[in-house]
Structures are given as C-alpha cells and as structure tokens.
Amino acid sequence: MEACKPILNTGLRGFVVAQSRICDVDGANGRLIYRGYLIQDLARRASFEETAYLLLYEKLPGKAELEAFKRRIRDQQGLPDGVIAAMKTMPKNALPMDVLQSVVPMLAQHDEDVTSRDQSMDASLRMAAKLIAKFSAIVAVWHRIRNDREVIQPSPDLDHAANFLYMLNGEIPDEQVARFLDVALVCHAEHSFNASTFAAREVASTRAHMYASVAGAVGSLSGDLH
C-alpha cells in the first residue's frame, strides 16, 4: 500500500492560462515588454499618457493623437459630486484599497456607455480612458477627505502625473518630481497575466461592464499575496 503523500496546492502557479499581445514579463532575462517595446525605452522616452495610448490602441500616438488623448484624460479626471459626497460618509480609517474598490462601481452609474448598455469597442476604449483618469482622482480625493482637507479639482493645465500630485497636495509639483511619478506610472502600467488581471478577465467573460471587472481586479490587488 502506498504511503499517503500530502497534496501541495500551488493554485495556477506555473500554468499558462492564456496568451496576450499586450505585455510580456520575461523574468528569466529581466525584460518587461509592452506591445513590443522594452520598458526601459518607454520609461526614458515616453510619458504615461503615451504608454496608456500604446496599451489601448496597439501603437504609439502621433502628436495630434497624443494631445487629443491627454485632453480626454484631463477632461475626465474629476469625480462626480455624488461620488465625492458618498466618499465623505465613509469612515476615515477605511483602507484606501477598499475605498478604491467600492468607488469604482459607483462611477458606472454616471457613465452613459454603461447605462445605455453599449458593448462596442469604442465604448470600451472610452470607459478605459475614464477609468485611467479617475483612478488617480479617487486616491487623491480620499487622501484629502480622510485628512479633513478640502477636495481639490484637477487642473486643466497639468498632465496626468502632475495633476495627481496637485490634487493630492494642493500645490503644483516641481517638474522633476512630476516626471519621477510619470516614470513610475509607466513602469507599473502593465504586468501581463497576474492575479488582478485574471480576476478582471474572469468577470469580463460574463459580459459584465468594465467597472465591475476592474472592481474585481482591485479586490484581488488588495490581497497580501497578489
């Protein structure tokens, strides 16, 4: 009779569950690649908005495309008044990741692409741009609320990273500091098929809207073992 052996539960570790053209994490060779571009090259030469455009549209933007995308991000960076009012009712000691996870679905109620049940690619790209814009606003607004400070609306004159720092601290940041954050956002923009990506894709596979999918991803991201 064979001796009983314990079963080691490794989950999906080591299993390839899907392929992606968006990102390749080559840990063995220390390479992170977005849409065919090495992260070192993007971090040196591209802004976060350019990188986000690359991830969404599969190519780097031209000058006019970049300016239009930046304008769209700036225009969408503020939060609806009703969402800010709801955030003010939350306990001040609420964990930021829990606040982020709860606020993301609230935004769906203010998005015509969701309420009209538009499931086109164009609608998905619009929702993605809105979420990119509003993630930083949620974090900044919650920082202000839990520290009993007045909420600051985004500036129409600042790029994404600088606007986040402005909404967070109430001061226009030094250009070098803003660039540091911009590079950090570029480096964290995409990391292929990790746990939160898996969670988002599982929710999206039911034809749930993007806000529901991203809320599930944030829940996964909040865990210690992500």
mmCIF file of C-alpha atoms in Angstrom, residues 34-178:
data_model
loop_
_atom_site.group_PDB
_atom_site.id
_atom_site.type_symbol
_atom_site.label_atom_id
_atom_site.label_comp_id
_atom_site.label_asym_id
_atom_site.label_seq_id
_atom_site.Cartn_x
_atom_site.Cartn_y
_atom_site.Cartn_z
ATOM 1 C CA TYR A 34 4.679 46.494 -23.688
ATOM 2 C CA ARG A 35 3.339 45.918 -27.210
ATOM 3 C CA GLY A 36 6.836 45.079 -28.428
ATOM 4 C CA TYR A 37 8.596 47.981 -26.653
ATOM 5 C CA LEU A 38 11.115 47.427 -23.853
ATOM 6 C CA ILE A 39 10.080 49.151 -20.637
ATOM 7 C CA GLN A 40 13.496 50.845 -20.391
ATOM 8 C CA ASP A 41 12.878 52.632 -23.694
ATOM 9 C CA LEU A 42 9.360 53.689 -22.727
ATOM 10 C CA ALA A 43 10.473 54.909 -19.305
ATOM 11 C CA ARG A 44 13.203 57.043 -20.886
ATOM 12 C CA ARG A 45 11.275 58.443 -23.843
ATOM 13 C CA ALA A 46 7.500 58.125 -23.341
ATOM 14 C CA SER A 47 5.051 59.782 -20.984
ATOM 15 C CA PHE A 48 2.397 57.865 -19.079
ATOM 16 C CA GLU A 49 -0.273 59.114 -21.488
ATOM 17 C CA GLU A 50 1.738 57.859 -24.476
ATOM 18 C CA THR A 51 2.175 54.492 -22.765
ATOM 19 C CA ALA A 52 -1.514 54.233 -21.914
ATOM 20 C CA TYR A 53 -2.373 55.041 -25.536
ATOM 21 C CA LEU A 54 0.050 52.328 -26.697
ATOM 22 C CA LEU A 55 -1.565 49.739 -24.436
ATOM 23 C CA LEU A 56 -5.083 50.666 -25.535
ATOM 24 C CA TYR A 57 -4.586 51.266 -29.248
ATOM 25 C CA GLU A 58 -1.617 48.959 -30.021
ATOM 26 C CA LYS A 59 0.591 51.793 -31.294
ATOM 27 C CA LEU A 60 2.308 54.909 -30.022
ATOM 28 C CA PRO A 61 0.323 58.070 -30.756
ATOM 29 C CA GLY A 62 1.237 60.812 -33.177
ATOM 30 C CA LYS A 63 1.389 64.382 -31.904
ATOM 31 C CA ALA A 64 -2.265 65.177 -32.632
ATOM 32 C CA GLU A 65 -3.425 61.818 -31.249
ATOM 33 C CA LEU A 66 -1.440 62.350 -28.057
ATOM 34 C CA GLU A 67 -2.811 65.843 -27.482
ATOM 35 C CA ALA A 68 -6.366 64.617 -28.025
ATOM 36 C CA PHE A 69 -5.812 61.705 -25.607
ATOM 37 C CA LYS A 70 -4.272 63.980 -22.981
ATOM 38 C CA ARG A 71 -7.232 66.329 -23.306
ATOM 39 C CA ARG A 72 -9.658 63.435 -22.876
ATOM 40 C CA ILE A 73 -7.848 62.263 -19.730
ATOM 41 C CA ARG A 74 -7.817 65.779 -18.255
ATOM 42 C CA ASP A 75 -11.497 66.306 -19.038
ATOM 43 C CA GLN A 76 -12.433 63.054 -17.272
ATOM 44 C CA GLN A 77 -10.163 63.307 -14.231
ATOM 45 C CA GLY A 78 -12.688 64.883 -11.872
ATOM 46 C CA LEU A 79 -15.190 62.822 -9.865
ATOM 47 C CA PRO A 80 -18.983 63.340 -9.925
ATOM 48 C CA ASP A 81 -20.297 65.363 -6.975
ATOM 49 C CA GLY A 82 -22.464 62.446 -5.864
ATOM 50 C CA VAL A 83 -19.462 60.129 -5.669
ATOM 51 C CA ILE A 84 -17.484 62.648 -3.600
ATOM 52 C CA ALA A 85 -20.478 63.070 -1.293
ATOM 53 C CA ALA A 86 -20.685 59.288 -0.823
ATOM 54 C CA MET A 87 -16.957 59.101 -0.073
ATOM 55 C CA LYS A 88 -17.402 61.706 2.670
ATOM 56 C CA THR A 89 -19.725 59.286 4.506
ATOM 57 C CA MET A 90 -17.029 56.594 4.716
ATOM 58 C CA PRO A 91 -15.105 56.053 7.977
ATOM 59 C CA LYS A 92 -11.836 57.981 7.974
ATOM 60 C CA ASN A 93 -9.909 54.818 8.872
ATOM 61 C CA ALA A 94 -11.224 52.883 5.851
ATOM 62 C CA LEU A 95 -8.422 51.237 3.903
ATOM 63 C CA PRO A 96 -7.589 53.094 0.667
ATOM 64 C CA MET A 97 -7.799 49.918 -1.424
ATOM 65 C CA ASP A 98 -11.258 49.173 -0.005
ATOM 66 C CA VAL A 99 -12.348 52.713 -0.826
ATOM 67 C CA LEU A 100 -10.986 52.346 -4.351
ATOM 68 C CA GLN A 101 -12.795 49.043 -4.834
ATOM 69 C CA SER A 102 -16.104 50.489 -3.614
ATOM 70 C CA VAL A 103 -15.894 53.743 -5.587
ATOM 71 C CA VAL A 104 -15.070 52.220 -8.991
ATOM 72 C CA PRO A 105 -18.559 50.636 -9.368
ATOM 73 C CA MET A 106 -20.167 53.929 -8.319
ATOM 74 C CA LEU A 107 -18.665 55.531 -11.403
ATOM 75 C CA ALA A 108 -20.601 53.112 -13.611
ATOM 76 C CA GLN A 109 -23.837 54.826 -12.591
ATOM 77 C CA HIS A 110 -22.520 58.091 -14.054
ATOM 78 C CA ASP A 111 -21.324 56.623 -17.372
ATOM 79 C CA GLU A 112 -23.703 56.738 -20.338
ATOM 80 C CA ASP A 113 -21.791 53.938 -22.048
ATOM 81 C CA VAL A 114 -22.841 51.656 -19.162
ATOM 82 C CA THR A 115 -26.404 52.866 -18.718
ATOM 83 C CA SER A 116 -27.016 52.619 -22.485
ATOM 84 C CA ARG A 117 -25.556 49.069 -22.481
ATOM 85 C CA ASP A 118 -23.137 49.961 -25.267
ATOM 86 C CA GLN A 119 -20.771 46.999 -25.597
ATOM 87 C CA SER A 120 -18.862 48.247 -28.641
ATOM 88 C CA MET A 121 -15.083 48.516 -28.807
ATOM 89 C CA ASP A 122 -15.377 52.315 -28.968
ATOM 90 C CA ALA A 123 -17.383 52.316 -25.733
ATOM 91 C CA SER A 124 -14.810 50.048 -24.085
ATOM 92 C CA LEU A 125 -11.981 52.397 -25.074
ATOM 93 C CA ARG A 126 -13.928 55.369 -23.725
ATOM 94 C CA MET A 127 -14.537 53.583 -20.422
ATOM 95 C CA ALA A 128 -10.861 52.614 -20.190
ATOM 96 C CA ALA A 129 -9.795 56.252 -20.634
ATOM 97 C CA LYS A 130 -12.296 57.369 -17.983
ATOM 98 C CA LEU A 131 -11.013 54.793 -15.509
ATOM 99 C CA ILE A 132 -7.399 55.763 -16.165
ATOM 100 C CA ALA A 133 -8.328 59.378 -15.476
ATOM 101 C CA LYS A 134 -10.451 58.758 -12.389
ATOM 102 C CA PHE A 135 -8.270 56.230 -10.544
ATOM 103 C CA SER A 136 -5.833 58.954 -9.542
ATOM 104 C CA ALA A 137 -8.709 61.230 -8.566
ATOM 105 C CA ILE A 138 -10.210 58.591 -6.253
ATOM 106 C CA VAL A 139 -6.907 58.150 -4.437
ATOM 107 C CA ALA A 140 -6.276 61.892 -4.174
ATOM 108 C CA VAL A 141 -9.827 62.716 -3.067
ATOM 109 C CA TRP A 142 -9.788 60.018 -0.405
ATOM 110 C CA HIS A 143 -6.437 61.294 0.891
ATOM 111 C CA ARG A 144 -7.941 64.771 1.249
ATOM 112 C CA ILE A 145 -11.181 63.556 2.855
ATOM 113 C CA ARG A 146 -9.601 61.287 5.449
ATOM 114 C CA ASN A 147 -7.234 64.083 6.481
ATOM 115 C CA ASP A 148 -10.089 66.619 6.803
ATOM 116 C CA ARG A 149 -8.882 68.694 3.871
ATOM 117 C CA GLU A 150 -10.867 70.334 1.107
ATOM 118 C CA VAL A 151 -11.150 68.304 -2.081
ATOM 119 C CA ILE A 152 -9.165 69.817 -4.969
ATOM 120 C CA GLN A 153 -10.425 69.620 -8.534
ATOM 121 C CA PRO A 154 -7.922 68.700 -11.278
ATOM 122 C CA SER A 155 -6.182 71.458 -13.214
ATOM 123 C CA PRO A 156 -6.877 71.735 -16.966
ATOM 124 C CA ASP A 157 -3.240 72.743 -17.492
ATOM 125 C CA LEU A 158 -1.418 69.739 -15.992
ATOM 126 C CA ASP A 159 -0.606 66.308 -17.359
ATOM 127 C CA HIS A 160 -1.792 63.174 -15.583
ATOM 128 C CA ALA A 161 1.038 62.600 -13.088
ATOM 129 C CA ALA A 162 1.350 66.279 -12.188
ATOM 130 C CA ASN A 163 -2.414 66.559 -11.771
ATOM 131 C CA PHE A 164 -2.456 63.662 -9.330
ATOM 132 C CA LEU A 165 0.199 65.332 -7.178
ATOM 133 C CA TYR A 166 -1.689 68.630 -7.402
ATOM 134 C CA MET A 167 -4.984 67.032 -6.296
ATOM 135 C CA LEU A 168 -3.147 65.173 -3.531
ATOM 136 C CA ASN A 169 -1.120 68.051 -2.055
ATOM 137 C CA GLY A 170 -2.817 71.217 -3.267
ATOM 138 C CA GLU A 171 0.361 72.556 -4.861
ATOM 139 C CA ILE A 172 1.620 72.446 -8.441
ATOM 140 C CA PRO A 173 4.516 69.974 -8.275
ATOM 141 C CA ASP A 174 8.091 70.517 -9.312
ATOM 142 C CA GLU A 175 8.617 69.313 -12.900
ATOM 143 C CA GLN A 176 11.277 66.804 -11.856
ATOM 144 C CA VAL A 177 9.070 65.298 -9.145
ATOM 145 C CA ALA A 178 6.178 65.055 -11.602
#
